[in-house]
């Protein structure tokens, strides 16, 4: 009896050990906290992958900058110590200048145009280009259209921005945009609540969800619906890791990520109206009709600066502008 029990226990142990060994854990990094745009993609992806792989793949989400800022997460993905990331397009700009094309100011009129370009052949060119920097570009989800907020004054045209200290992402293009608009841009990694609260910076620019999830309405009285940049996330994998996967796993991961991205884009968009109402209710003074023509005019020369001088970057920017005109 005792022997049978020992044998059964051993068998059970081996079985559990085998299952534990069989499940591969994939690390996915995002800089923001639960409830954020990036986390909604990550959580949907986790749900789909774990369900479809019958437990063979386990996704562990590292959120709230537990792996560092977005640039640091990207470095870990390049190295292969982190497998996946849902990362704002802005900070990709120091890894591959072609990504600047997406963040070009006032490029996309609306979500539909952004989807057409990013889900089409031009977006695919950007995803493929990332392979030269060690990333497998899977798809685009979204942060959203970025708007300016600040604690000092109402802004309706670039003239009002003169001298405002605006936090920007770690991106040469974003810094140039705000310099050109007359601000004093300060690159700073996420998160930035304390810096805004202590007035180290006067303002920042981000999509509406950020103001709600990070409660920026408590410390930023003024918002201007500038929609100056459509901010995508690029959902990427480590290229070395990707190449080590079997074809079936690659297909499963890619499909799950693109499904999660589509789910999140539509979820994000469906909430914007309610968010705007909430931010007003919380006391933010919102300029809904700023002088966008004046903003556009002021940044019109950006396509000729050095940041876009590489032939492949210039060429892609020209084609995207043609398609969105
Ligand atoms: O989503 O750093 C930024 O401004 C990003 O938009 C941030 O990840 C919030």
Short mmCIF file of C-alpha atoms and ligand atoms in Angstrom, two decimals:
data_model
loop_
_atom_site.label_atom_id
_atom_site.label_comp_id
_atom_site.label_asym_id
_atom_site.label_seq_id
_atom_site.Cartn_x
_atom_site.Cartn_y
_atom_site.Cartn_z
CA UNK A 1 0.00 0.00 0.00
CA UNK A 2 2.78 2.32 1.06
CA UNK A 3 4.75 1.53 -2.07
CA UNK A 4 1.81 2.24 -4.30
CA UNK A 5 1.36 5.56 -2.58
CA UNK A 6 5.03 6.47 -3.07
CA UNK A 7 4.90 5.44 -6.72
CA UNK A 8 1.77 7.47 -7.31
CA UNK A 9 3.28 10.48 -5.55
CA UNK A 10 6.38 10.20 -7.69
CA UNK A 11 4.33 9.98 -10.86
CA UNK A 12 2.30 12.97 -9.79
CA UNK A 13 5.47 14.91 -9.01
CA UNK A 14 6.96 14.10 -12.42
CA UNK A 15 3.75 15.12 -14.14
CA UNK A 16 3.57 18.45 -12.34
CA UNK A 17 7.26 19.09 -13.00
CA UNK A 18 6.79 18.30 -16.70
CA UNK A 19 3.86 20.68 -17.01
CA UNK A 20 5.75 23.38 -15.14
CA UNK A 21 8.72 22.86 -17.44
CA UNK A 22 6.53 22.86 -20.52
CA UNK A 23 4.97 26.26 -19.87
CA UNK A 24 7.13 28.97 -21.36
CA UNK A 25 6.91 32.34 -19.67
CA UNK A 26 6.98 35.38 -21.91
CA UNK A 27 7.86 38.73 -20.35
CA UNK A 28 5.94 41.73 -21.65
CA UNK A 29 7.00 45.25 -20.61
CA UNK A 30 4.88 48.42 -20.46
CA UNK A 31 5.80 51.66 -18.72
CA UNK A 32 2.32 52.67 -17.57
CA UNK A 33 0.02 51.38 -14.85
CA UNK A 34 -3.06 49.10 -15.00
CA UNK A 35 -5.98 50.83 -16.71
CA UNK A 36 -3.63 52.51 -19.20
CA UNK A 37 -3.81 52.13 -22.98
CA UNK A 38 -0.68 49.97 -23.03
CA UNK A 39 -1.97 47.69 -20.29
CA UNK A 40 -5.27 47.13 -22.04
CA UNK A 41 -3.34 45.76 -25.03
CA UNK A 42 -1.09 43.70 -22.77
CA UNK A 43 -3.94 42.17 -20.77
CA UNK A 44 -5.94 41.28 -23.87
CA UNK A 45 -2.84 39.74 -25.43
CA UNK A 46 -2.19 37.69 -22.28
CA UNK A 47 -5.77 36.42 -22.22
CA UNK A 48 -5.71 35.39 -25.89
CA UNK A 49 -2.27 33.75 -25.85
CA UNK A 50 -2.85 31.75 -22.69
CA UNK A 51 -6.25 30.59 -23.88
CA UNK A 52 -5.09 29.60 -27.37
CA UNK A 53 -1.85 27.92 -26.34
CA UNK A 54 -3.67 25.73 -23.78
CA UNK A 55 -1.39 26.93 -21.05
CA UNK A 56 1.85 26.26 -22.94
CA UNK A 57 2.60 29.96 -23.06
CA UNK A 58 2.28 32.11 -19.99
CA UNK A 59 2.48 35.90 -20.33
CA UNK A 60 3.85 37.89 -17.41
CA UNK A 61 3.12 41.61 -17.66
CA UNK A 62 5.68 43.99 -16.11
CA UNK A 63 3.88 47.33 -15.76
CA UNK A 64 4.38 50.65 -13.98
CA UNK A 65 7.98 51.00 -15.15
CA UNK A 66 9.06 47.93 -13.15
CA UNK A 67 11.48 47.20 -16.02
CA UNK A 68 12.48 50.86 -16.39
CA UNK A 69 11.33 53.56 -18.79
CA UNK A 70 10.28 52.95 -22.40
CA UNK A 71 13.82 53.37 -23.77
CA UNK A 72 15.13 50.90 -21.18
CA UNK A 73 12.40 48.37 -21.97
CA UNK A 74 13.33 48.61 -25.65
CA UNK A 75 17.00 48.00 -24.81
CA UNK A 76 16.02 44.85 -22.88
CA UNK A 77 13.93 43.65 -25.81
CA UNK A 78 16.89 44.20 -28.14
CA UNK A 79 19.04 42.12 -25.79
CA UNK A 80 16.36 39.44 -25.53
CA UNK A 81 16.06 39.57 -21.72
CA UNK A 82 12.47 40.76 -22.27
CA UNK A 83 10.45 39.16 -25.04
CA UNK A 84 7.75 41.72 -25.79
CA UNK A 85 6.72 45.34 -25.31
CA UNK A 86 3.85 47.70 -26.00
CA UNK A 87 5.77 50.93 -26.40
CA UNK A 88 4.84 54.46 -27.50
CA UNK A 89 6.25 55.23 -30.96
CA UNK A 90 8.03 58.44 -29.79
CA UNK A 91 10.94 56.80 -27.92
CA UNK A 92 11.62 54.42 -30.85
CA UNK A 93 13.06 57.40 -32.66
CA UNK A 94 16.57 56.90 -31.29
CA UNK A 95 16.53 53.23 -32.38
CA UNK A 96 15.22 53.72 -35.91
CA UNK A 97 14.65 57.20 -37.41
CA UNK A 98 11.98 55.87 -39.80
CA UNK A 99 9.55 55.78 -36.86
CA UNK A 100 9.57 59.61 -36.88
CA UNK A 101 7.32 59.44 -39.91
CA UNK A 102 4.41 58.23 -37.75
CA UNK A 103 4.89 61.02 -35.21
CA UNK A 104 5.10 63.76 -37.83
CA UNK A 105 2.88 66.63 -36.57
CA UNK A 106 -0.63 67.00 -37.98
CA UNK A 107 -0.08 64.01 -40.27
CA UNK A 108 -3.31 62.10 -39.70
CA UNK A 109 -6.66 63.90 -39.78
CA UNK A 110 -8.50 61.19 -37.89
CA UNK A 111 -8.34 57.62 -36.62
CA UNK A 112 -9.50 56.20 -39.91
CA UNK A 113 -6.56 57.74 -41.76
CA UNK A 114 -4.13 56.52 -39.11
CA UNK A 115 -5.50 52.98 -39.42
CA UNK A 116 -5.32 53.08 -43.21
CA UNK A 117 -1.65 53.96 -43.19
CA UNK A 118 -0.50 51.93 -40.21
CA UNK A 119 -2.44 48.76 -41.06
CA UNK A 120 -1.45 49.04 -44.73
CA UNK A 121 1.79 48.59 -46.70
CA UNK A 122 3.38 51.81 -45.41
CA UNK A 123 2.94 50.71 -41.80
CA UNK A 124 4.34 47.30 -42.75
CA UNK A 125 7.48 49.00 -44.08
CA UNK A 126 8.04 50.56 -40.66
CA UNK A 127 7.53 47.25 -38.86
CA UNK A 128 9.98 45.53 -41.21
CA UNK A 129 12.56 48.29 -40.86
CA UNK A 130 12.67 47.66 -37.09
CA UNK A 131 14.31 44.29 -37.74
CA UNK A 132 17.59 46.11 -38.42
CA UNK A 133 17.52 47.25 -34.77
CA UNK A 134 16.70 43.83 -33.32
CA UNK A 135 12.92 44.17 -33.05
CA UNK A 136 10.18 42.15 -34.67
CA UNK A 137 7.41 44.70 -35.25
CA UNK A 138 4.08 42.93 -34.79
CA UNK A 139 1.37 45.62 -35.03
CA UNK A 140 0.26 49.07 -34.00
CA UNK A 141 -2.02 49.79 -31.05
CA UNK A 142 -2.56 53.35 -29.85
CA UNK A 143 -1.83 55.90 -27.24
CA UNK A 144 -4.05 58.34 -29.17
CA UNK A 145 -4.05 61.94 -30.42
CA UNK A 146 -1.88 64.04 -28.11
CA UNK A 147 -3.13 67.31 -26.56
CA UNK A 148 -1.29 70.04 -24.69
CA UNK A 149 -2.00 70.71 -21.01
CA UNK A 150 -0.38 73.21 -18.64
CA UNK A 151 -0.79 74.82 -15.25
CA UNK A 152 -0.17 78.42 -16.31
CA UNK A 153 -2.54 79.76 -18.93
CA UNK A 154 -5.10 79.17 -21.65
CA UNK A 155 -3.41 78.35 -24.96
CA UNK A 156 -5.18 78.96 -28.24
CA UNK A 157 -2.28 79.63 -30.61
CA UNK A 158 1.50 79.08 -30.73
CA UNK A 159 2.03 82.64 -29.48
CA UNK A 160 0.64 81.57 -26.08
CA UNK A 161 3.23 78.79 -25.79
CA UNK A 162 6.26 81.09 -25.78
CA UNK A 163 8.56 80.06 -22.93
CA UNK A 164 6.31 77.37 -21.39
CA UNK A 165 8.33 74.52 -19.98
CA UNK A 166 6.82 71.45 -21.59
CA UNK A 167 7.85 67.90 -20.78
CA UNK A 168 8.44 65.83 -23.91
CA UNK A 169 9.14 62.15 -24.45
CA UNK A 170 12.65 60.96 -25.11
CA UNK A 171 12.44 61.72 -28.84
CA UNK A 172 14.45 64.13 -30.94
CA UNK A 173 11.40 64.83 -33.10
CA UNK A 174 9.12 65.68 -30.18
CA UNK A 175 11.76 68.01 -28.81
CA UNK A 176 12.04 69.76 -32.19
CA UNK A 177 8.27 70.12 -32.49
CA UNK A 178 8.02 71.99 -29.19
CA UNK A 179 11.10 74.05 -29.82
CA UNK A 180 9.60 75.13 -33.13
CA UNK A 181 6.36 76.05 -31.37
CA UNK A 182 8.29 78.37 -29.03
CA UNK A 183 8.18 76.22 -25.89
CA UNK A 184 11.06 75.23 -23.68
CA UNK A 185 10.89 71.43 -24.17
CA UNK A 186 12.30 69.20 -21.44
CA UNK A 187 12.76 65.49 -22.24
CA UNK A 188 11.78 63.33 -19.28
CA UNK A 189 10.82 59.67 -18.96
CA UNK A 190 7.40 58.53 -17.75
CA UNK A 191 5.82 59.01 -15.15
CA UNK A 192 5.78 62.79 -14.59
CA UNK A 193 3.05 63.55 -12.02
CA UNK A 194 5.50 64.72 -9.33
CA UNK A 195 7.38 66.99 -11.74
CA UNK A 196 4.10 68.62 -12.79
CA UNK A 197 2.91 68.91 -9.22
CA UNK A 198 6.15 70.49 -8.03
CA UNK A 199 6.11 72.74 -11.12
CA UNK A 200 9.50 71.57 -12.36
CA UNK A 201 7.61 71.67 -15.65
CA UNK A 202 4.58 73.78 -16.63
CA UNK A 203 2.94 71.33 -18.94
CA UNK A 204 2.95 68.14 -20.95
CA UNK A 205 1.18 66.60 -23.90
CA UNK A 206 -0.63 63.27 -23.97
CA UNK A 207 -3.92 61.70 -25.04
CA UNK A 208 -7.08 62.14 -22.97
CA UNK A 209 -6.90 58.77 -21.18
CA UNK A 210 -3.63 59.80 -19.52
CA UNK A 211 -5.27 62.80 -17.84
CA UNK A 212 -7.95 60.57 -16.40
CA UNK A 213 -5.86 57.53 -15.40
CA UNK A 214 -3.01 59.61 -13.94
CA UNK A 215 -5.35 62.28 -12.51
CA UNK A 216 -3.54 65.16 -14.22
CA UNK A 217 -6.75 67.20 -13.85
CA UNK A 218 -5.65 67.72 -10.23
CA UNK A 219 -2.53 69.64 -11.26
CA UNK A 220 -3.09 70.93 -14.83
CA UNK A 221 -5.81 73.57 -15.15
CA UNK A 222 -5.59 74.17 -18.90
CA UNK A 223 -5.98 71.86 -21.85
CA UNK A 224 -5.90 72.65 -25.55
CA UNK A 225 -7.20 70.09 -28.04
CA UNK A 226 -4.17 70.42 -30.29
CA UNK A 227 -4.19 66.80 -31.54
CA UNK A 228 -0.72 67.67 -32.83
CA UNK A 229 0.58 64.09 -33.03
CA UNK A 230 -1.22 60.79 -33.42
CA UNK A 231 0.70 58.65 -30.97
CA UNK A 232 0.83 54.98 -31.87
CA UNK A 233 2.25 52.18 -29.78
CA UNK A 234 4.44 49.77 -31.63
CA UNK A 235 3.89 46.27 -30.30
CA UNK A 236 7.24 44.57 -30.68
CA UNK A 237 9.03 41.33 -29.92
CA UNK A 238 12.70 40.62 -29.49
CA UNK A 239 13.88 39.53 -32.94
CA UNK A 240 16.25 36.85 -31.60
CA UNK A 241 13.48 35.35 -29.49
CA UNK A 242 11.06 35.57 -32.41
CA UNK A 243 13.44 33.69 -34.67
CA UNK A 244 13.74 30.92 -32.09
CA UNK A 245 9.99 30.21 -32.16
CA UNK A 246 8.28 27.60 -34.29
CA UNK A 247 6.03 28.79 -37.10
CA UNK A 248 2.81 27.91 -35.23
CA UNK A 249 3.84 29.85 -32.15
CA UNK A 250 4.80 32.85 -34.27
CA UNK A 251 1.40 32.79 -35.94
CA UNK A 252 -0.37 32.48 -32.60
CA UNK A 253 1.59 35.35 -31.01
CA UNK A 254 1.25 37.66 -34.01
CA UNK A 255 -2.50 37.07 -34.37
CA UNK A 256 -3.11 37.54 -30.64
CA UNK A 257 -1.15 40.81 -30.58
CA UNK A 258 -2.92 42.25 -33.62
CA UNK A 259 -6.30 41.24 -32.22
CA UNK A 260 -5.41 42.84 -28.88
CA UNK A 261 -4.30 45.98 -30.73
CA UNK A 262 -7.56 46.25 -32.67
CA UNK A 263 -9.56 45.64 -29.51
CA UNK A 264 -7.65 48.34 -27.63
CA UNK A 265 -7.87 50.95 -30.39
CA UNK A 266 -11.61 50.66 -30.53
CA UNK A 267 -11.92 50.57 -26.72
CA UNK A 268 -9.76 53.71 -26.42
CA UNK A 269 -11.71 55.63 -29.05
CA UNK A 270 -15.10 54.73 -27.62
CA UNK A 271 -14.17 56.36 -24.30
CA UNK A 272 -12.86 59.74 -25.48
CA UNK A 273 -16.14 61.65 -25.34
CA UNK A 274 -16.84 60.61 -21.76
CA UNK A 275 -13.24 61.40 -20.79
CA UNK A 276 -13.49 64.94 -22.13
CA UNK A 277 -16.70 65.47 -20.18
CA UNK A 278 -15.08 64.11 -17.03
CA UNK A 279 -12.04 66.37 -17.35
CA UNK A 280 -14.28 69.43 -17.69
CA UNK A 281 -16.32 68.28 -14.74
CA UNK A 282 -13.10 68.00 -12.74
CA UNK A 283 -12.48 71.67 -13.47
CA UNK A 284 -10.10 71.70 -16.43
CA UNK A 285 -10.52 74.67 -18.72
CA UNK A 286 -10.60 73.21 -22.21
CA UNK A 287 -9.82 75.12 -25.43
CA UNK A 288 -11.68 73.00 -27.96
CA UNK A 289 -11.06 75.14 -31.03
CA UNK A 290 -7.48 76.35 -31.01
CA UNK A 291 -5.96 78.02 -34.06
CA UNK A 292 -4.76 74.78 -35.63
CA UNK A 293 -3.80 76.52 -38.89
CA UNK A 294 -1.32 78.67 -36.98
CA UNK A 295 0.13 75.56 -35.31
CA UNK A 296 0.40 73.77 -38.65
CA UNK A 297 2.10 76.71 -40.31
CA UNK A 298 4.65 77.01 -37.57
CA UNK A 299 5.76 73.36 -37.85
CA UNK A 300 5.48 73.11 -41.65
CA UNK A 301 9.26 73.31 -42.13
CA UNK A 302 10.00 70.29 -39.94
CA UNK A 303 10.05 67.85 -42.84
CA UNK A 304 13.18 69.58 -44.14
CA UNK A 305 15.24 69.32 -40.96
CA UNK A 306 18.09 66.89 -40.40
CA UNK A 307 15.92 64.41 -38.51
CA UNK A 308 14.24 63.52 -41.80
CA UNK A 309 17.30 63.75 -44.05
CA UNK A 310 18.01 60.00 -44.38
CA UNK A 311 16.74 59.08 -47.87
CA UNK A 312 14.50 56.21 -46.71
CA UNK A 313 12.93 58.39 -44.00
CA UNK A 314 12.39 61.33 -46.38
CA UNK A 315 10.95 58.98 -48.97
CA UNK A 316 8.47 57.29 -46.63
CA UNK A 317 7.38 60.62 -45.15
CA UNK A 318 6.68 61.94 -48.66
CA UNK A 319 4.56 58.89 -49.49
CA UNK A 320 2.58 59.03 -46.24
CA UNK A 321 1.93 62.76 -46.73
CA UNK A 322 0.70 62.03 -50.26
CA UNK A 323 -1.65 59.36 -48.98
CA UNK A 324 -3.09 61.50 -46.19
CA UNK A 325 -3.42 64.79 -48.04
O1 LIG B 1 1.37 56.70 -22.23
O2 LIG B 1 5.72 59.19 -22.12
C1 LIG B 1 4.63 59.47 -22.64
O3 LIG B 1 4.22 60.62 -22.74
C2 LIG B 1 3.79 58.35 -23.11
O4 LIG B 1 2.72 58.82 -23.85
C3 LIG B 1 3.46 57.58 -21.85
O5 LIG B 1 3.80 56.28 -22.11
C4 LIG B 1 2.03 57.60 -21.46
#
